[in-house]
Short mmCIF file of C-alpha atoms and ligand atoms in Angstrom, two decimals:
data_model
loop_
_atom_site.label_atom_id
_atom_site.label_comp_id
_atom_site.label_asym_id
_atom_site.label_seq_id
_atom_site.Cartn_x
_atom_site.Cartn_y
_atom_site.Cartn_z
CA MET A 1 0.54 28.26 8.09
CA PHE A 2 -0.19 29.66 11.23
CA GLU A 3 -3.30 31.63 10.67
CA LYS A 4 -5.75 29.03 11.14
CA ARG A 5 -8.25 27.32 8.75
CA GLU A 6 -10.13 24.40 10.00
CA GLU A 7 -12.97 22.52 9.00
CA CYS A 8 -14.56 19.24 10.55
CA GLY A 9 -13.97 15.58 11.16
CA VAL A 10 -16.37 12.81 11.28
CA PHE A 11 -15.98 9.12 12.67
CA GLY A 12 -18.50 6.40 12.98
CA ILE A 13 -18.54 2.73 13.92
CA PHE A 14 -21.35 0.19 13.78
CA ASP A 15 -21.80 -2.67 16.11
CA ASP A 16 -19.16 -2.65 18.59
CA PRO A 17 -19.41 -3.26 22.35
CA GLU A 18 -17.26 -0.26 22.89
CA ALA A 19 -18.24 1.83 20.28
CA VAL A 20 -18.92 5.31 22.08
CA GLN A 21 -15.48 5.05 23.82
CA LYS A 22 -13.75 4.04 20.30
CA THR A 23 -15.71 7.03 18.66
CA TYR A 24 -14.25 9.29 21.61
CA PHE A 25 -10.80 8.28 20.92
CA GLY A 26 -11.28 8.49 17.16
CA LEU A 27 -12.33 12.05 17.87
CA HIS A 28 -9.29 12.72 19.73
CA SER A 29 -7.28 11.66 16.55
CA LEU A 30 -9.16 14.04 14.46
CA GLN A 31 -9.15 17.01 16.86
CA HIS A 32 -6.86 18.98 14.28
CA ARG A 33 -9.81 19.29 11.85
CA GLY A 34 -12.01 21.16 14.50
CA GLN A 35 -11.74 22.33 18.10
CA GLU A 36 -14.79 24.64 18.54
CA SER A 37 -17.15 21.95 19.34
CA ALA A 38 -17.51 18.16 19.82
CA GLY A 39 -20.18 15.63 19.80
CA ILE A 40 -21.30 12.26 19.79
CA ALA A 41 -24.66 10.29 18.91
CA SER A 42 -25.26 6.67 19.42
CA SER A 43 -28.04 4.14 19.00
CA ASN A 44 -28.99 1.02 21.15
CA GLY A 45 -31.08 -0.39 18.31
CA GLU A 46 -33.85 1.58 19.03
CA TYR A 47 -33.36 4.89 20.36
CA ILE A 48 -30.66 7.59 19.61
CA SER A 49 -28.90 9.51 22.51
CA CYS A 50 -26.83 12.58 21.48
CA TYR A 51 -24.34 14.99 23.32
CA ALA A 52 -22.58 17.83 21.82
CA GLY A 53 -20.89 20.77 23.26
CA MET A 54 -18.51 23.70 22.51
CA GLY A 55 -14.82 22.92 23.06
CA GLN A 56 -12.14 20.30 22.27
CA VAL A 57 -13.13 16.59 22.71
CA GLY A 58 -11.51 16.04 26.25
CA ARG A 59 -13.27 19.21 27.76
CA VAL A 60 -16.79 18.34 26.18
CA PHE A 61 -16.71 14.38 27.55
CA ARG A 62 -14.61 15.25 30.41
CA ALA A 63 -14.13 12.57 32.93
CA GLY A 64 -16.77 12.30 35.93
CA ARG A 65 -19.80 13.87 34.11
CA GLY A 66 -20.98 10.33 33.01
CA ILE A 67 -21.58 11.48 29.40
CA LEU A 68 -19.82 8.64 27.70
CA GLU A 69 -21.37 6.44 30.09
CA ARG A 70 -24.91 7.64 29.09
CA LEU A 71 -24.29 7.38 25.54
CA ASP A 72 -22.81 3.64 25.77
CA ASN A 73 -24.52 1.93 22.92
CA PRO A 74 -23.17 -0.36 19.91
CA ILE A 75 -23.52 2.05 17.17
CA ALA A 76 -22.30 5.54 17.08
CA ILE A 77 -21.13 8.77 15.18
CA GLY A 78 -19.16 11.69 16.12
CA HIS A 79 -17.97 15.09 14.84
CA VAL A 80 -15.40 17.81 15.64
CA ARG A 81 -16.31 21.17 14.27
CA TYR A 82 -14.81 24.33 13.00
CA SER A 83 -17.42 26.53 11.85
CA THR A 84 -17.10 26.77 8.18
CA ALA A 85 -20.87 27.46 7.60
CA GLY A 86 -23.36 28.57 10.50
CA SER A 87 -22.09 30.65 13.61
CA SER A 88 -20.03 29.30 16.34
CA ASN A 89 -22.92 28.34 18.82
CA VAL A 90 -23.84 25.23 20.57
CA CYS A 91 -26.98 24.77 18.48
CA ASN A 92 -24.57 24.19 15.54
CA ALA A 93 -22.58 21.57 17.17
CA GLN A 94 -22.66 18.13 15.59
CA PRO A 95 -24.07 15.25 15.07
CA ILE A 96 -27.60 17.08 14.62
CA MET A 97 -30.35 15.27 15.67
CA GLY A 98 -33.73 15.29 13.92
CA GLU A 99 -37.15 13.45 14.45
CA TYR A 100 -39.55 12.91 11.60
CA SER A 101 -42.28 10.56 10.58
CA ARG A 102 -39.99 7.68 10.16
CA GLY A 103 -38.09 8.07 13.54
CA GLN A 104 -34.92 9.65 14.77
CA VAL A 105 -31.87 10.51 12.54
CA ALA A 106 -28.40 12.07 13.50
CA VAL A 107 -26.12 13.73 11.03
CA ALA A 108 -22.29 14.42 11.15
CA HIS A 109 -21.15 16.61 8.17
CA ASN A 110 -17.76 17.55 6.90
CA GLY A 111 -17.91 19.89 4.04
CA ASN A 112 -20.26 22.84 2.89
CA ILE A 113 -23.56 22.85 1.11
CA ILE A 114 -23.15 25.72 -1.13
CA ASN A 115 -26.88 25.97 -1.98
CA ALA A 116 -27.86 25.68 1.83
CA SER A 117 -29.53 29.28 2.20
CA MET A 118 -31.50 28.88 -1.26
CA LEU A 119 -32.85 25.30 0.19
CA ARG A 120 -33.54 26.86 3.45
CA ASP A 121 -35.40 29.59 2.18
CA GLU A 122 -37.45 27.38 0.06
CA TYR A 123 -38.20 25.15 2.94
CA GLU A 124 -39.11 27.79 5.28
CA ALA A 125 -41.60 29.05 2.88
CA TYR A 126 -43.28 25.56 3.27
CA GLY A 127 -43.32 25.93 7.00
CA SER A 128 -39.90 24.00 8.20
CA ILE A 129 -38.62 25.47 11.24
CA PHE A 130 -34.74 25.43 11.56
CA SER A 131 -33.09 25.26 14.97
CA ALA A 132 -29.64 26.04 13.83
CA THR A 133 -27.82 27.84 11.37
CA SER A 134 -25.56 25.56 9.82
CA ASP A 135 -25.68 24.24 6.54
CA THR A 136 -26.00 20.50 7.73
CA GLU A 137 -29.79 21.07 9.24
CA VAL A 138 -31.07 21.56 5.74
CA ILE A 139 -30.25 17.64 4.91
CA ILE A 140 -32.28 16.63 7.71
CA HIS A 141 -35.26 18.70 6.47
CA LEU A 142 -34.61 17.45 2.97
CA VAL A 143 -34.68 14.09 4.08
CA ALA A 144 -37.95 14.61 6.59
CA LEU A 145 -39.96 16.19 3.50
CA SER A 146 -38.81 13.41 0.97
CA HIS A 147 -41.56 11.01 -0.29
CA GLU A 148 -39.55 7.99 -0.63
CA ASN A 149 -40.06 5.23 1.96
CA SER A 150 -36.55 4.16 3.36
CA THR A 151 -34.03 6.67 4.99
CA LEU A 152 -31.36 5.30 2.49
CA ASP A 153 -34.00 6.31 -0.50
CA ARG A 154 -34.73 9.71 1.32
CA LEU A 155 -31.19 10.51 1.67
CA ILE A 156 -30.58 9.97 -2.11
CA SER A 157 -33.15 12.11 -3.05
CA ALA A 158 -32.17 14.79 -0.70
CA LEU A 159 -28.61 14.76 -1.92
CA ARG A 160 -29.70 15.26 -5.38
CA ARG A 161 -30.64 18.71 -4.63
CA VAL A 162 -27.66 19.50 -2.84
CA GLU A 163 -24.67 21.14 -4.24
CA GLY A 164 -21.05 21.53 -2.53
CA SER A 165 -19.21 19.20 -0.65
CA TYR A 166 -19.92 16.58 1.87
CA SER A 167 -18.53 13.51 3.61
CA LEU A 168 -21.42 12.78 5.56
CA LEU A 169 -22.27 10.23 8.29
CA VAL A 170 -25.96 9.35 9.09
CA LEU A 171 -27.20 7.39 11.96
CA THR A 172 -30.60 5.92 12.56
CA ASP A 173 -31.76 3.37 15.12
CA ARG A 174 -30.27 0.39 13.23
CA GLU A 175 -28.21 1.69 10.29
CA LEU A 176 -25.08 3.87 9.84
CA ILE A 177 -24.98 5.40 6.53
CA ALA A 178 -21.81 6.77 5.04
CA MET A 179 -21.37 8.87 1.83
CA ARG A 180 -19.35 11.55 -0.11
CA ASP A 181 -19.99 13.90 -2.61
CA PRO A 182 -19.31 13.10 -6.15
CA TYR A 183 -16.23 14.99 -6.31
CA GLY A 184 -14.96 13.57 -3.31
CA PHE A 185 -13.74 17.05 -1.91
CA ARG A 186 -13.39 15.83 1.47
CA PRO A 187 -11.68 12.60 2.63
CA LEU A 188 -13.77 9.67 4.03
CA VAL A 189 -12.18 6.39 4.66
CA LEU A 190 -13.62 2.64 5.56
CA GLY A 191 -12.19 0.14 7.89
CA ARG A 192 -12.85 -2.81 9.94
CA LEU A 193 -12.32 -3.68 13.66
CA LYS A 194 -12.89 -7.40 14.08
CA ASP A 195 -16.58 -7.80 13.04
CA SER A 196 -17.25 -3.86 13.20
CA TYR A 197 -17.23 -1.32 10.28
CA VAL A 198 -15.88 1.84 11.07
CA VAL A 199 -15.62 5.21 8.89
CA SER A 200 -13.44 8.11 9.44
CA SER A 201 -12.26 11.49 7.97
CA GLU A 202 -8.70 10.07 8.19
CA THR A 203 -6.73 6.99 8.75
CA CYS A 204 -4.87 8.59 11.89
CA ALA A 205 -8.00 7.45 13.87
CA PHE A 206 -7.94 3.88 12.54
CA ASP A 207 -4.32 3.63 13.83
CA LEU A 208 -5.59 4.62 17.35
CA ILE A 209 -8.23 1.84 17.70
CA GLU A 210 -6.10 -0.64 15.72
CA ALA A 211 -8.85 -0.68 12.98
CA GLU A 212 -7.62 -2.00 9.80
CA TYR A 213 -8.06 0.57 6.63
CA LEU A 214 -10.10 -1.26 3.81
CA ARG A 215 -10.29 1.68 1.40
CA GLU A 216 -11.61 5.08 0.55
CA VAL A 217 -15.21 5.57 0.38
CA GLU A 218 -15.48 6.41 -3.54
CA PRO A 219 -16.72 9.90 -4.53
CA GLY A 220 -20.50 9.58 -5.05
CA GLU A 221 -20.80 6.38 -3.13
CA ILE A 222 -23.16 5.58 -0.20
CA ILE A 223 -22.23 2.93 1.98
CA HIS A 224 -25.01 1.32 3.90
CA ILE A 225 -24.10 -0.39 7.16
CA THR A 226 -26.82 -2.59 8.73
CA GLN A 227 -26.75 -5.97 10.69
CA ASP A 228 -27.01 -7.86 7.37
CA GLY A 229 -23.52 -6.34 6.42
CA ILE A 230 -22.37 -3.74 4.16
CA LYS A 231 -23.96 -2.48 0.81
CA SER A 232 -22.42 0.02 -1.64
CA TYR A 233 -24.57 2.43 -4.10
CA ALA A 234 -23.53 4.87 -6.62
CA PRO A 235 -26.78 6.53 -7.28
CA PHE A 236 -25.25 9.98 -8.68
CA LYS A 237 -24.15 10.99 -12.06
CA LYS A 238 -20.26 10.37 -12.22
CA VAL A 239 -17.94 13.49 -12.71
CA ASN A 240 -14.02 13.81 -12.44
CA ARG A 241 -13.03 13.54 -8.89
CA LYS A 242 -11.57 16.66 -7.39
CA HIS A 243 -9.93 15.86 -4.00
CA CYS A 244 -9.14 18.82 -2.06
CA ILE A 245 -5.18 19.53 -2.55
CA PHE A 246 -5.41 21.60 0.72
CA GLU A 247 -5.79 18.61 2.63
CA TYR A 248 -2.32 17.44 1.61
CA ILE A 249 -0.95 20.86 1.93
CA TYR A 250 -2.15 21.80 5.29
CA PHE A 251 -4.99 20.30 6.80
CA ALA A 252 -4.76 16.51 7.13
CA ARG A 253 -2.67 15.18 9.71
CA PRO A 254 0.59 13.89 8.13
CA ASP A 255 0.42 10.23 9.39
CA SER A 256 -2.93 9.71 7.32
CA PHE A 257 -3.23 7.83 4.25
CA MET A 258 -5.25 9.91 1.65
CA PHE A 259 -6.20 10.27 -1.78
CA GLY A 260 -3.75 7.13 -2.27
CA GLU A 261 -0.77 8.57 -0.70
CA THR A 262 0.64 9.40 2.99
CA VAL A 263 0.17 12.95 3.68
CA TYR A 264 3.80 13.25 5.06
CA THR A 265 5.27 11.97 1.82
CA VAL A 266 3.25 14.51 -0.24
CA ARG A 267 4.29 17.30 2.05
CA LYS A 268 7.93 16.25 1.81
CA ALA A 269 7.69 15.86 -1.95
CA LEU A 270 6.30 19.64 -2.11
CA GLY A 271 9.41 20.70 -0.15
CA ARG A 272 11.74 18.93 -2.27
CA GLN A 273 10.19 20.56 -5.31
CA LEU A 274 10.28 23.91 -3.70
CA ALA A 275 14.02 23.45 -3.11
CA GLN A 276 14.53 22.49 -6.78
CA ASP A 277 12.81 25.52 -7.88
CA THR A 278 13.79 28.22 -5.23
CA TYR A 279 17.08 27.21 -3.98
CA VAL A 280 19.14 29.66 -2.05
CA GLU A 281 22.24 29.32 -0.23
CA ALA A 282 21.57 29.16 3.49
CA ASP A 283 22.98 27.95 6.90
CA MET A 284 19.57 26.11 7.89
CA VAL A 285 16.23 25.61 6.99
CA ILE A 286 13.61 26.18 9.55
CA PRO A 287 9.86 25.41 9.44
CA ILE A 288 7.03 27.37 10.84
CA PRO A 289 5.48 24.53 12.99
CA ASP A 290 3.70 22.49 13.08
CA SER A 291 2.39 22.28 9.39
CA GLY A 292 5.67 23.47 7.83
CA ILE A 293 7.54 20.79 9.27
CA SER A 294 7.18 17.94 6.54
CA ALA A 295 8.04 20.41 3.34
CA ALA A 296 10.97 21.75 5.59
CA ILE A 297 12.39 18.34 5.91
CA GLY A 298 11.84 17.84 2.22
CA TYR A 299 13.49 21.01 1.19
CA SER A 300 16.43 20.69 3.73
CA GLN A 301 17.11 17.05 2.06
CA GLU A 302 17.03 18.34 -1.54
CA ALA A 303 19.08 21.45 -0.77
CA ASN A 304 21.51 19.53 1.48
CA ILE A 305 21.24 22.46 3.90
CA PRO A 306 20.76 21.40 7.63
CA PHE A 307 17.19 21.25 9.21
CA GLU A 308 16.72 23.08 12.53
CA LEU A 309 13.80 23.74 14.80
CA GLY A 310 14.41 27.39 14.82
CA LEU A 311 10.88 28.12 16.08
CA ILE A 312 9.14 26.44 19.00
CA ARG A 313 5.54 26.36 19.13
CA ASN A 314 3.34 26.47 22.26
CA HIS A 315 0.84 23.86 21.91
CA TYR A 316 -1.12 24.84 25.09
CA VAL A 317 -2.64 28.23 23.83
CA GLY A 318 -6.10 27.71 22.51
CA ARG A 319 -8.03 29.53 19.92
CA THR A 320 -9.83 31.50 22.48
CA PHE A 321 -6.73 33.34 24.56
CA ILE A 322 -7.68 36.64 25.38
CA GLU A 323 -6.57 39.13 22.58
CA PRO A 324 -4.26 41.58 24.57
CA LYS A 325 -4.89 45.38 24.25
CA GLU A 326 -3.31 47.35 21.55
CA SER A 327 -0.14 48.45 23.41
CA ILE A 328 1.16 44.58 24.09
CA ARG A 329 -0.62 43.06 21.08
CA HIS A 330 2.93 42.39 19.20
CA PHE A 331 3.30 39.59 22.02
CA GLY A 332 0.47 37.95 20.36
CA VAL A 333 2.57 35.77 18.07
CA LYS A 334 5.21 35.03 20.72
CA LEU A 335 2.31 33.24 22.66
CA LYS A 336 2.03 30.92 20.13
CA LEU A 337 5.68 30.69 18.64
CA ASN A 338 8.99 31.88 19.75
CA ALA A 339 12.47 31.34 18.17
CA VAL A 340 15.71 29.85 19.86
CA HIS A 341 18.09 32.65 20.16
CA ASP A 342 21.24 30.64 19.79
CA VAL A 343 20.04 28.68 16.56
CA VAL A 344 19.02 31.84 14.69
CA LYS A 345 21.70 34.32 15.98
CA GLY A 346 24.03 35.31 12.73
CA LYS A 347 22.50 32.89 10.52
CA ARG A 348 21.35 32.76 7.18
CA ILE A 349 17.62 31.16 7.25
CA VAL A 350 15.28 29.50 4.88
CA VAL A 351 11.87 29.78 6.44
CA ILE A 352 9.40 27.36 5.23
CA ASP A 353 5.61 27.69 5.59
CA ASP A 354 2.74 25.65 3.87
CA SER A 355 0.65 28.80 2.78
CA ILE A 356 0.25 32.71 3.27
CA VAL A 357 -3.07 34.04 4.11
CA ARG A 358 -2.90 37.54 5.33
CA ALA A 359 0.81 37.65 5.86
CA THR A 360 0.57 39.26 9.23
CA THR A 361 1.79 36.39 11.08
CA GLY A 362 4.67 35.72 8.82
CA LYS A 363 5.67 39.29 9.05
CA LYS A 364 5.76 39.07 12.90
CA ILE A 365 7.94 36.07 12.80
CA ILE A 366 10.38 37.49 10.40
CA LYS A 367 10.81 40.41 12.67
CA MET A 368 11.38 38.30 15.59
CA LEU A 369 14.02 36.34 13.80
CA ARG A 370 15.90 39.46 12.91
CA GLN A 371 15.34 40.93 16.69
CA TYR A 372 17.28 37.36 17.56
CA GLY A 373 19.97 38.20 15.36
CA ALA A 374 19.26 36.31 12.00
CA LYS A 375 21.55 37.27 9.29
CA GLU A 376 19.27 36.58 6.31
CA VAL A 377 15.65 35.47 6.10
CA HIS A 378 14.58 33.75 2.76
CA PHE A 379 10.56 32.95 3.12
CA ARG A 380 9.69 29.74 0.86
CA VAL A 381 6.05 28.75 0.76
CA SER A 382 5.36 24.92 -0.16
CA SER A 383 2.23 25.91 -2.24
CA PRO A 384 1.30 28.42 -4.82
CA PRO A 385 -0.30 31.81 -3.75
CA THR A 386 -3.58 31.50 -2.25
CA GLN A 387 -5.85 33.95 -4.04
CA TYR A 388 -9.26 32.79 -4.17
CA PRO A 389 -11.94 31.77 -1.29
CA CYS A 390 -13.11 28.06 -0.96
CA PHE A 391 -16.52 27.42 -0.98
CA TYR A 392 -16.18 23.64 -0.27
CA GLY A 393 -15.58 23.52 3.62
CA ILE A 394 -12.38 25.09 4.27
CA ASP A 395 -12.61 28.43 6.21
CA THR A 396 -10.71 30.94 3.84
CA PRO A 397 -11.21 34.39 3.97
CA SER A 398 -12.50 36.48 1.13
CA ARG A 399 -10.31 37.73 -1.75
CA GLY A 400 -10.25 41.15 -0.05
CA GLU A 401 -8.26 39.60 2.98
CA LEU A 402 -6.09 37.17 1.00
CA ILE A 403 -3.09 39.18 0.22
CA ALA A 404 -1.95 37.16 -2.66
CA SER A 405 -5.06 38.07 -4.88
CA SER A 406 -3.97 41.91 -4.66
CA HIS A 407 -0.07 41.55 -4.41
CA THR A 408 2.70 40.25 -6.29
CA ALA A 409 5.15 37.80 -4.36
CA GLU A 410 7.58 40.74 -4.51
CA GLU A 411 4.96 43.37 -2.78
CA ILE A 412 4.40 40.53 -0.14
CA ASN A 413 8.14 40.22 0.50
CA GLN A 414 8.35 43.79 0.94
CA TYR A 415 5.56 43.93 3.30
CA MET A 416 6.89 40.80 5.27
CA GLY A 417 10.63 42.22 5.50
CA SER A 418 12.23 39.02 4.32
CA ASP A 419 15.21 39.09 2.08
CA THR A 420 13.46 36.95 -0.48
CA LEU A 421 10.17 35.40 -1.04
CA GLN A 422 9.14 32.70 -3.31
CA TYR A 423 6.15 30.31 -3.71
CA LEU A 424 5.83 26.84 -5.27
CA SER A 425 3.95 27.52 -8.73
CA VAL A 426 1.02 25.67 -9.54
CA GLU A 427 2.92 23.53 -12.22
CA SER A 428 5.43 22.32 -9.78
CA MET A 429 2.63 21.77 -6.94
CA LYS A 430 0.92 19.64 -9.62
CA LYS A 431 4.05 17.82 -10.53
CA ALA A 432 5.13 17.01 -6.79
CA VAL A 433 1.80 15.87 -6.05
CA MET A 434 1.34 13.40 -9.11
CA ASN A 435 4.52 11.78 -8.26
CA GLY A 436 5.10 10.80 -11.87
CA SER A 437 1.54 9.12 -11.94
CA GLY A 438 0.25 11.47 -14.70
CA ASP A 439 -2.84 11.47 -12.78
CA TYR A 440 -4.02 14.82 -11.42
CA THR A 441 -7.50 14.42 -9.50
CA TYR A 442 -7.38 17.44 -7.20
CA CYS A 443 -9.43 20.53 -6.77
CA ASP A 444 -6.79 23.51 -6.68
CA ALA A 445 -9.34 26.51 -6.95
CA CYS A 446 -8.31 28.45 -4.02
CA PHE A 447 -5.11 28.79 -6.12
CA THR A 448 -6.43 29.00 -9.68
CA GLY A 449 -9.89 30.32 -9.19
CA SER A 450 -10.93 27.38 -11.37
CA TYR A 451 -13.87 25.94 -9.26
CA PRO A 452 -15.26 22.55 -10.13
CA SER A 453 -18.81 22.87 -9.93
CA LYS A 454 -21.21 25.73 -10.99
CA PHE A 455 -22.31 28.41 -8.43
CA PRO A 456 -26.04 28.40 -7.66
CA TRP A 457 -27.95 30.39 -10.17
CA ASN A 458 -24.69 30.64 -12.08
CA MET A 459 -23.62 33.39 -9.99
CA GLN A 460 -20.19 34.99 -10.65
CA LEU A 461 -17.39 34.73 -8.29
CA GLU A 462 -18.17 38.34 -6.65
CA GLN A 463 -22.03 37.46 -5.93
CA MET A 464 -20.78 33.90 -4.76
CA GLU A 465 -18.60 35.75 -2.04
CA LEU A 466 -21.41 38.01 -0.87
CA PHE A 467 -23.94 34.96 -0.94
CA VAL A 468 -21.87 32.97 1.12
CA LYS A 469 -21.61 35.71 3.74
CA ARG A 470 -25.47 36.05 4.28
FE1 SF4 B 501 -9.47 22.55 -1.08
FE2 SF4 B 501 -8.90 25.05 -2.32
FE3 SF4 B 501 -10.59 23.43 -3.58
FE4 SF4 B 501 -11.43 24.65 -1.15
S1 SF4 B 501 -11.08 25.61 -3.13
S2 SF4 B 501 -11.80 22.18 -1.82
S3 SF4 B 501 -9.31 24.58 -0.07
S4 SF4 B 501 -8.23 23.15 -3.19
#
């Protein structure tokens, strides 16, 4: 999918002489999860220092400014962000720091607290002053105003009031606390590096720093890491786990091991299933890079049609390139993607993408392929039609902007100008993801509208869409 939908990534390490350097590297591995801001908070056992700024990790911590050196402490957490809640502003960059009667606290959050604005209104009425607009700051206020003694107990009481999704790292002067919401929407994994514990959104960060993967932080689990070792708590009511299936389809890095499977393997299985369901005679299968690559390999192998890189992505165009004026706006997609003339000319092509949001980019790509001489273009999507918004930490548009919420596949085919367009069905997606295990533990609400948790005040979907825009 080329129409970006990103979220956040978190990384933490306890008691390592190079904790900050390793957090910096870990954040580089998680950069795909958010490119808007990055930050690191670290503790020397007495005092927390924090630095966060706008832009990618390399830019925020660029060499020569001495930032990493100033943060150099043995306990650290880090965050990369894309704004799913709260505006794109440096005051919302994480980790977010707070200071209350029991000392300092820094928080790095991946997810979305869906009742954050209700809680915010309530606490502002009591006199709390919020410095940012992100949902994460609410957690700090809940912790500060809790009547419990320890930070751990305060966190537990705070999280009992919170609805939505969170994979959360909390740093105090001497503790690192990692926790995941009871549904386990967002990933969070625990690892070990010699005598240190590490936590990360994805295992690809462990590979980079050569940490050993131990296990997932379980849904609803709180892991408390101190000099005395590691303790695990499960204070919340158990519910059926609902891992975000979109992590498999699009968000996570293919080399990460997540929810019990390697992401690449799952994406290939989705592509294989897509080929079984939607086979078409063609000369080649080409992915929309990068996220369509794994599914296209699966499709190509299953359909026995050669895989080609017919589209090449320019990796050096950031999110913020200046929008060209109207007369040359059609150049836009070519800034990011170009087709290889000789590869596509005169060919019958199956184009694989992982999902369709508004279909505007797909339309431009198909037009470009035809301009370059493609004979037939068959568009195949390795997930079902995206019809519903996400309230659990993925930045999807509202239903009004999701083309599949108001148009059939054939109408979208006509709009995009492809010869044929087919999606994976919900049943086939489930089959591919379960891989014969019989165990389906995923949220798929953006395809089915079946949201795992109730909305605040029992709101209906329409009200909820307005509510989250507040
Ligand atoms: Fe993931 Fe979609 Fe569920 Fe959001 S609604 S958590 S994107 S599956």
